[in-house]
Tab-separated table of C-alpha atoms in Angstrom:
chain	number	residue	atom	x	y	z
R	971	UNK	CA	152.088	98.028	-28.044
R	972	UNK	CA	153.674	95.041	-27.065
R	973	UNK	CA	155.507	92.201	-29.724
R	974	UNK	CA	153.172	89.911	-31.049
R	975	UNK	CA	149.614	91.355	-29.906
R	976	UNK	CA	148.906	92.869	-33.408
R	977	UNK	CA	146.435	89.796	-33.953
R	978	UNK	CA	144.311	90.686	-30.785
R	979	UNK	CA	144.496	94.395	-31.323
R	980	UNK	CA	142.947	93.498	-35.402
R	981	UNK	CA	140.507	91.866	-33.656
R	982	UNK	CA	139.462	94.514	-31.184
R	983	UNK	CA	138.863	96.780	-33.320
R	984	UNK	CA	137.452	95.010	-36.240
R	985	UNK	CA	136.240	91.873	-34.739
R	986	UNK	CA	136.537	87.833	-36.445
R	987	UNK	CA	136.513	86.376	-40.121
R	988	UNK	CA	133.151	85.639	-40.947
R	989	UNK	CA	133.926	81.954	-41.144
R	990	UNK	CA	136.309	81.876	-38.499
R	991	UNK	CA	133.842	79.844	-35.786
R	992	UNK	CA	132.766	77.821	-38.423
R	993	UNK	CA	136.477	76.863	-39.227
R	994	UNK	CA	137.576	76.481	-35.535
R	995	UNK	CA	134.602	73.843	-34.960
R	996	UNK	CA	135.546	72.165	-38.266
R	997	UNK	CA	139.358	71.502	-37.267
R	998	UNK	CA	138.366	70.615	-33.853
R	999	UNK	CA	136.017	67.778	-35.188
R	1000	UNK	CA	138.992	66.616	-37.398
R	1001	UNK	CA	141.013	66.579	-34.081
R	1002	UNK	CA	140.492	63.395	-33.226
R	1003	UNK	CA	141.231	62.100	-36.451
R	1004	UNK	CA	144.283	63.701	-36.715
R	1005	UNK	CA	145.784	62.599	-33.128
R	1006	UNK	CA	144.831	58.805	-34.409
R	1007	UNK	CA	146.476	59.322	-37.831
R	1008	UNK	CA	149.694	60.555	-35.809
R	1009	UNK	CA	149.408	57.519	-33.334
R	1010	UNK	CA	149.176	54.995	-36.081
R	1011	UNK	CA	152.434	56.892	-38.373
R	1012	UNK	CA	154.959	57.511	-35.414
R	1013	UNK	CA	157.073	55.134	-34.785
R	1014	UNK	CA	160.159	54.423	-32.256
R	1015	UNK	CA	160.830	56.393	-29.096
R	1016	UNK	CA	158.317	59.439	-30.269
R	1017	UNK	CA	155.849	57.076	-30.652
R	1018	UNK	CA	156.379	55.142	-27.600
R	1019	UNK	CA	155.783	58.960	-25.725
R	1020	UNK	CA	152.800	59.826	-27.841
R	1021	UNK	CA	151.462	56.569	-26.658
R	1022	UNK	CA	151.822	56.705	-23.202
R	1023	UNK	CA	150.638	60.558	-23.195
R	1024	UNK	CA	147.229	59.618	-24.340
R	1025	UNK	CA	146.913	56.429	-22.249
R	1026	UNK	CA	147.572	59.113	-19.338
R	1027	UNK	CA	144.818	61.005	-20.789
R	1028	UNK	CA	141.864	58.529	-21.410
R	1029	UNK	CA	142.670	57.396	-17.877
R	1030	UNK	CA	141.904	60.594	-16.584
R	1031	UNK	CA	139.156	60.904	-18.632
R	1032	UNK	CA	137.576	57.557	-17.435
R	1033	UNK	CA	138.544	58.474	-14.212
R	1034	UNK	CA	136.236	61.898	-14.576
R	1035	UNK	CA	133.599	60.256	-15.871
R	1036	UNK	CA	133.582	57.765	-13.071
R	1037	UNK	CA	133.610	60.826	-10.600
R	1038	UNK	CA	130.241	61.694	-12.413
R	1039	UNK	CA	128.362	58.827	-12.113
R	1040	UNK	CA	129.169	57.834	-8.479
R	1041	UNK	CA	127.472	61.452	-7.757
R	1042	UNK	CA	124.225	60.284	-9.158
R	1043	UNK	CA	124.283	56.836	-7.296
R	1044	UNK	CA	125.055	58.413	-4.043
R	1045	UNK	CA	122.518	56.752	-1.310
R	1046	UNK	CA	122.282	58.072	2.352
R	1047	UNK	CA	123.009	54.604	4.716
R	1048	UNK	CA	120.836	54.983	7.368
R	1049	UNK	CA	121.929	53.353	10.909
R	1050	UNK	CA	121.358	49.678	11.889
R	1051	UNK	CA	119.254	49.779	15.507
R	1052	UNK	CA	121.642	48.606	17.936
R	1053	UNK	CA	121.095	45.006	19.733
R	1054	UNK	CA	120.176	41.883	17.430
R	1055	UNK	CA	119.961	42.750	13.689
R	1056	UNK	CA	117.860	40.442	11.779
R	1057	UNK	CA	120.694	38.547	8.851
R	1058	UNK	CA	119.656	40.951	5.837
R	1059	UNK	CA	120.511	43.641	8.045
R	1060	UNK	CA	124.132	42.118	8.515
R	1061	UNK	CA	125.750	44.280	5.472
R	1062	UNK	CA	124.380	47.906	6.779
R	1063	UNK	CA	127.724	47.959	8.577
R	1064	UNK	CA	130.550	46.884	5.333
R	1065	UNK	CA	128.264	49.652	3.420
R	1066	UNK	CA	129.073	52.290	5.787
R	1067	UNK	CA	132.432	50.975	6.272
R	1068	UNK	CA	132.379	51.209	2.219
R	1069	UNK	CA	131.685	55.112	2.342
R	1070	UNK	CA	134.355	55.521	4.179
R	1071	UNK	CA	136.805	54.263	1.687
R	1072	UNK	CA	135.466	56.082	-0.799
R	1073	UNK	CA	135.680	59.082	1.083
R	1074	UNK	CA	139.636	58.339	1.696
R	1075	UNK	CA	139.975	57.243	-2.138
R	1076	UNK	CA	138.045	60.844	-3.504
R	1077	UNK	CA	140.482	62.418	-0.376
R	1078	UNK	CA	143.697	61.020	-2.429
R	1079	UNK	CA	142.703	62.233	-5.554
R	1080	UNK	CA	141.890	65.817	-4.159
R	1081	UNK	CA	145.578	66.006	-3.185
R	1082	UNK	CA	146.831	64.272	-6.331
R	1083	UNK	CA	145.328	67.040	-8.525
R	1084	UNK	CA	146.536	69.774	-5.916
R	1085	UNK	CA	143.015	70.787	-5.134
R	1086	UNK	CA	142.370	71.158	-1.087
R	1087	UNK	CA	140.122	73.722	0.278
R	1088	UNK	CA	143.381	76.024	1.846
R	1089	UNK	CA	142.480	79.386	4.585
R	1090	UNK	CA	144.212	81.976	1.062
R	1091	UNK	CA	142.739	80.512	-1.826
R	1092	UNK	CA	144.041	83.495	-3.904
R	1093	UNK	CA	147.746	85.225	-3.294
R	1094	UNK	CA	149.364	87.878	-5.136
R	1095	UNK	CA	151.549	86.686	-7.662
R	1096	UNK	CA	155.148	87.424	-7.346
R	1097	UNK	CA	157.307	88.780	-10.488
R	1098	UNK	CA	160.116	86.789	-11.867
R	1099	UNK	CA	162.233	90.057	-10.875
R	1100	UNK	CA	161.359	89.617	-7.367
R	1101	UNK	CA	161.873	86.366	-7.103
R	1102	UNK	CA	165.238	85.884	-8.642
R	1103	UNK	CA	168.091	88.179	-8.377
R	1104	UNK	CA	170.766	88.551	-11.956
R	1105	UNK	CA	174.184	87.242	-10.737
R	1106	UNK	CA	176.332	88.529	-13.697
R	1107	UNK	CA	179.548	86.100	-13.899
R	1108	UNK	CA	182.895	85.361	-16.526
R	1109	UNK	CA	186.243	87.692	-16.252
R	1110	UNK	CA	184.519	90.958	-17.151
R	1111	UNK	CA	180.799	90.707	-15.769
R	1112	UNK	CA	179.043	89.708	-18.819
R	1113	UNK	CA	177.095	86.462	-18.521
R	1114	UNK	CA	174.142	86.828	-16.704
R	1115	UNK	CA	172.692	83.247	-16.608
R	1116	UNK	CA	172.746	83.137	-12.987
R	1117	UNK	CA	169.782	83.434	-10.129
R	1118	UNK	CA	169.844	84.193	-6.635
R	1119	UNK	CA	166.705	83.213	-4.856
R	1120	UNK	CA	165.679	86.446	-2.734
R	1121	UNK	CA	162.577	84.491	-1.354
R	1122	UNK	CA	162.486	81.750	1.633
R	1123	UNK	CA	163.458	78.265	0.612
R	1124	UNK	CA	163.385	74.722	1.892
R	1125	UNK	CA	165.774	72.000	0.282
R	1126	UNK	CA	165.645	68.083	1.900
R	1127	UNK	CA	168.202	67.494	4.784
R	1128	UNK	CA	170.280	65.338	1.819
R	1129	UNK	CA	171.115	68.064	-0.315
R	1130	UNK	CA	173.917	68.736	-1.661
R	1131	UNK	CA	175.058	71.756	-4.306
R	1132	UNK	CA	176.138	71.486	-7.530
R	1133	UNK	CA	179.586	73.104	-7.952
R	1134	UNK	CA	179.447	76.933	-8.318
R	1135	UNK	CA	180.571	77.040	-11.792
R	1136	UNK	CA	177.682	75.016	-12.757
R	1137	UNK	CA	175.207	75.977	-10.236
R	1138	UNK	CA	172.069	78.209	-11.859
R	1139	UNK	CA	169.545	78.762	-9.316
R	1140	UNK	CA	171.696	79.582	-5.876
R	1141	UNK	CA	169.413	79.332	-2.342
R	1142	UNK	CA	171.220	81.213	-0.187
R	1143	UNK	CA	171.897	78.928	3.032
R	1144	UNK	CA	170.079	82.001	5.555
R	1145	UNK	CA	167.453	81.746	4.183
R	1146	UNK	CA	166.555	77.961	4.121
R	1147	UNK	CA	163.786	77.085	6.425
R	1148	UNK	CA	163.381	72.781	7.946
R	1149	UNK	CA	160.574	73.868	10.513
R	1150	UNK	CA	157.331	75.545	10.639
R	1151	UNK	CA	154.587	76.997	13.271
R	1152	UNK	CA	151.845	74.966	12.043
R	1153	UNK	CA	148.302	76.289	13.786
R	1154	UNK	CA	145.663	73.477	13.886
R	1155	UNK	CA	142.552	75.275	13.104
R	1156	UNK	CA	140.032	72.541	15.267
R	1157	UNK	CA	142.503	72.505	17.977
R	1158	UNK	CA	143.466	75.640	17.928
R	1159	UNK	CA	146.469	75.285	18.885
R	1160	UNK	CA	150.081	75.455	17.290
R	1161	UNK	CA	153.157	72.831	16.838
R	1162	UNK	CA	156.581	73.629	15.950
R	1163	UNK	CA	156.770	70.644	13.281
R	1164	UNK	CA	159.592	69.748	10.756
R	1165	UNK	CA	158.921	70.339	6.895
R	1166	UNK	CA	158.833	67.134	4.259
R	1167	UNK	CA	158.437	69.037	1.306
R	1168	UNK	CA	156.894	71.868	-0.915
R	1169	UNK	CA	153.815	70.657	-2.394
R	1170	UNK	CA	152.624	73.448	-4.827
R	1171	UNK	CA	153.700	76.645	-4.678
R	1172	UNK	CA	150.833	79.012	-6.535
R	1173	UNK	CA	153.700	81.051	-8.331
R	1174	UNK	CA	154.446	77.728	-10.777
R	1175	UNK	CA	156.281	74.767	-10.943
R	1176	UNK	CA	159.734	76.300	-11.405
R	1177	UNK	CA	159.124	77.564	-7.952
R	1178	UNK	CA	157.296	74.395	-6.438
R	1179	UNK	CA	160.887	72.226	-8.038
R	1180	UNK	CA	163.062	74.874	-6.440
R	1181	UNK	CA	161.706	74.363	-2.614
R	1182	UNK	CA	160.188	78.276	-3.045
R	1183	UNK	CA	158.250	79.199	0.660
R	1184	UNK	CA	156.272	82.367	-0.581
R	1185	UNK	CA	152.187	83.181	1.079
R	1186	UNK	CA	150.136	80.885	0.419
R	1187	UNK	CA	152.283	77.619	-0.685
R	1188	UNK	CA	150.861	74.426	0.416
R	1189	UNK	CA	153.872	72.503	1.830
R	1190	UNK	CA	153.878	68.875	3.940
R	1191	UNK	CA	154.773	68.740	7.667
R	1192	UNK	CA	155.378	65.823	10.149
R	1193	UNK	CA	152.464	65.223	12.203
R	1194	UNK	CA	153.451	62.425	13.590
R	1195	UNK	CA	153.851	63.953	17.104
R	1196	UNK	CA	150.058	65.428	16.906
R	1197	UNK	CA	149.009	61.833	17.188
R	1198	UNK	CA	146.479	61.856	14.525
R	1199	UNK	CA	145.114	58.827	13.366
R	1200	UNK	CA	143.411	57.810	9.630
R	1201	UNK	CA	139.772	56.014	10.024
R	1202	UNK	CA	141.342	52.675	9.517
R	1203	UNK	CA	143.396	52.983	12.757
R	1204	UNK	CA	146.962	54.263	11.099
R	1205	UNK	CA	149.048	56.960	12.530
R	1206	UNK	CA	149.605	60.153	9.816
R	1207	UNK	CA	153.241	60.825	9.170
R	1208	UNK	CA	152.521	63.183	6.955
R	1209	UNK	CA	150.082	66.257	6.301
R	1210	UNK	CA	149.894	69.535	3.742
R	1211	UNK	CA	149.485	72.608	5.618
R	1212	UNK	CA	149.345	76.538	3.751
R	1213	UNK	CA	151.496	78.796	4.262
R	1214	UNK	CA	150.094	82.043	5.715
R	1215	UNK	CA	152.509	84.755	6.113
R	1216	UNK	CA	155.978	85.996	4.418
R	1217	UNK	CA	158.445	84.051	5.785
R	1218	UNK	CA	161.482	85.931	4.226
R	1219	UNK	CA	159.799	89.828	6.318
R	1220	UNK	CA	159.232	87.327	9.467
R	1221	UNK	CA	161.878	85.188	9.740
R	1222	UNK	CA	159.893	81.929	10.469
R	1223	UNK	CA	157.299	79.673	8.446
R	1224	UNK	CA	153.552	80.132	9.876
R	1225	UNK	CA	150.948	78.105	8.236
R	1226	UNK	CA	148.037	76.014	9.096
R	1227	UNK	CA	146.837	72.663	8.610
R	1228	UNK	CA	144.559	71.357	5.984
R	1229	UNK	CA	142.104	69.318	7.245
């Protein structure tokens, strides 16, 4: 059995307290109590945090809550009949021009929260062993506080290494990817276009900071060569696209465009 399961395994096999629901719903009522209390006694740079943590939060709960009532005052514009409109008919076409913005705006804050509708939406998840080689290091071999990345990465076309000696996650140079075959899935067609950035790589943060290309990462490409253009008339620069095969067996970055 593995280190600190003996709770679960108690529980398996001879189930809860008889007041433990009743206590769990108890000390979650006194929550918010609590996290006021600790607001109002912390003081100084902890405080300052706390502070700005839940200001972070009840914006994003406003923000949710927002979300929920625009769904219930959704209304479906119908078109104005071209030729003379009569003057209350003159705002049909800022309402329609309003959907559109709003559309955009709930667009932004899809990608914000890392949520897109991507071609893999599930990927195996890859083991912290097969990820990251042990570089052991010191006169005799014995620290072991070192990583090799065995997987494809990308790092910006400014980067620079730290110096060996302090240097914990190493990205070996052949295996650094700038460009990708992105397939547009309307056009069906595919681009040779450079990478911006990793975006979220479904493995974790660590891997998303470290520039990790593994199946199914969402990563940024220029599209500025594609010529697409937002509603409002502006040329994209830039555009997430999901990685599709393993780029460290193949050799190259396939993926294809969200859009």
């Amino acid at each position: 059995m593995p280190q600190n399961e003996h709770i679960e395994l108690h529980r398996k096999r001879y189930g809860y307290r008889l007041d433990y629901f009743e206590k769990k719903r108890k000390k979650e009522a006194r929550e918010p109590r609590r996290r006021s209390e600790m607001a109002r006694k912390l003081i100084g740079l902890k405080g300052k945090l706390y502070a700005k943590k839940r200001h972070a939060e009840k914006v994003q709960m406003k923000k949710t809550i927002n979300q929920h009532e625009e769904k219930g005052t959704r209304r479906k514009v119908e078109e104005a009949p071209k030729g003379a409109v009569p003057a209350y008919l003159l705002d049909r076409e800022q309402t329609a021009r309003a959907k559109v913005l709003s559309n955009s705006i709930k667009q932004k804050r899809k990608e914000k929260a890392g949520k897109w509708e991507v071609p893999l939406p599930k990927v195996r998840p890859i083991a912290e062993d097969e990820m990251f080689k042990v570089l052991t290091t010191g006169k005799r071999q014995k620290k072991s506080w070192k990583r090799m990345v065995t997987k494809a990465t990308f790092v910006g076309p400014d980067f620079v290494r730290k110096p060996p000696k302090y240097e914990r996650f190493i990205r070996p140079s052949g295996l650094r990817f700038t460009k990708a075959h992105v397939t547009h899935p309307e056009l069906k067609a595919t681009f040779m276009l450079d990478i911006l950035g990793v975006k979220k790589n479904p493995n974790g943060g660590t891997y998303t900071n470290l520039g990790v290309l593994t199946k199914g990462t969402v990563v940024e490409v220029n599209v500025s060569e594609l010529g697409l253009v937002t509603p409002a008339g502006k040329v994209v620069w830039g555009k997430y696209a999901q990685i599709t095969n393993s780029p460290e067996l193949d050799g190259c970055v396939n993926a294809v465009l969200l859009v």
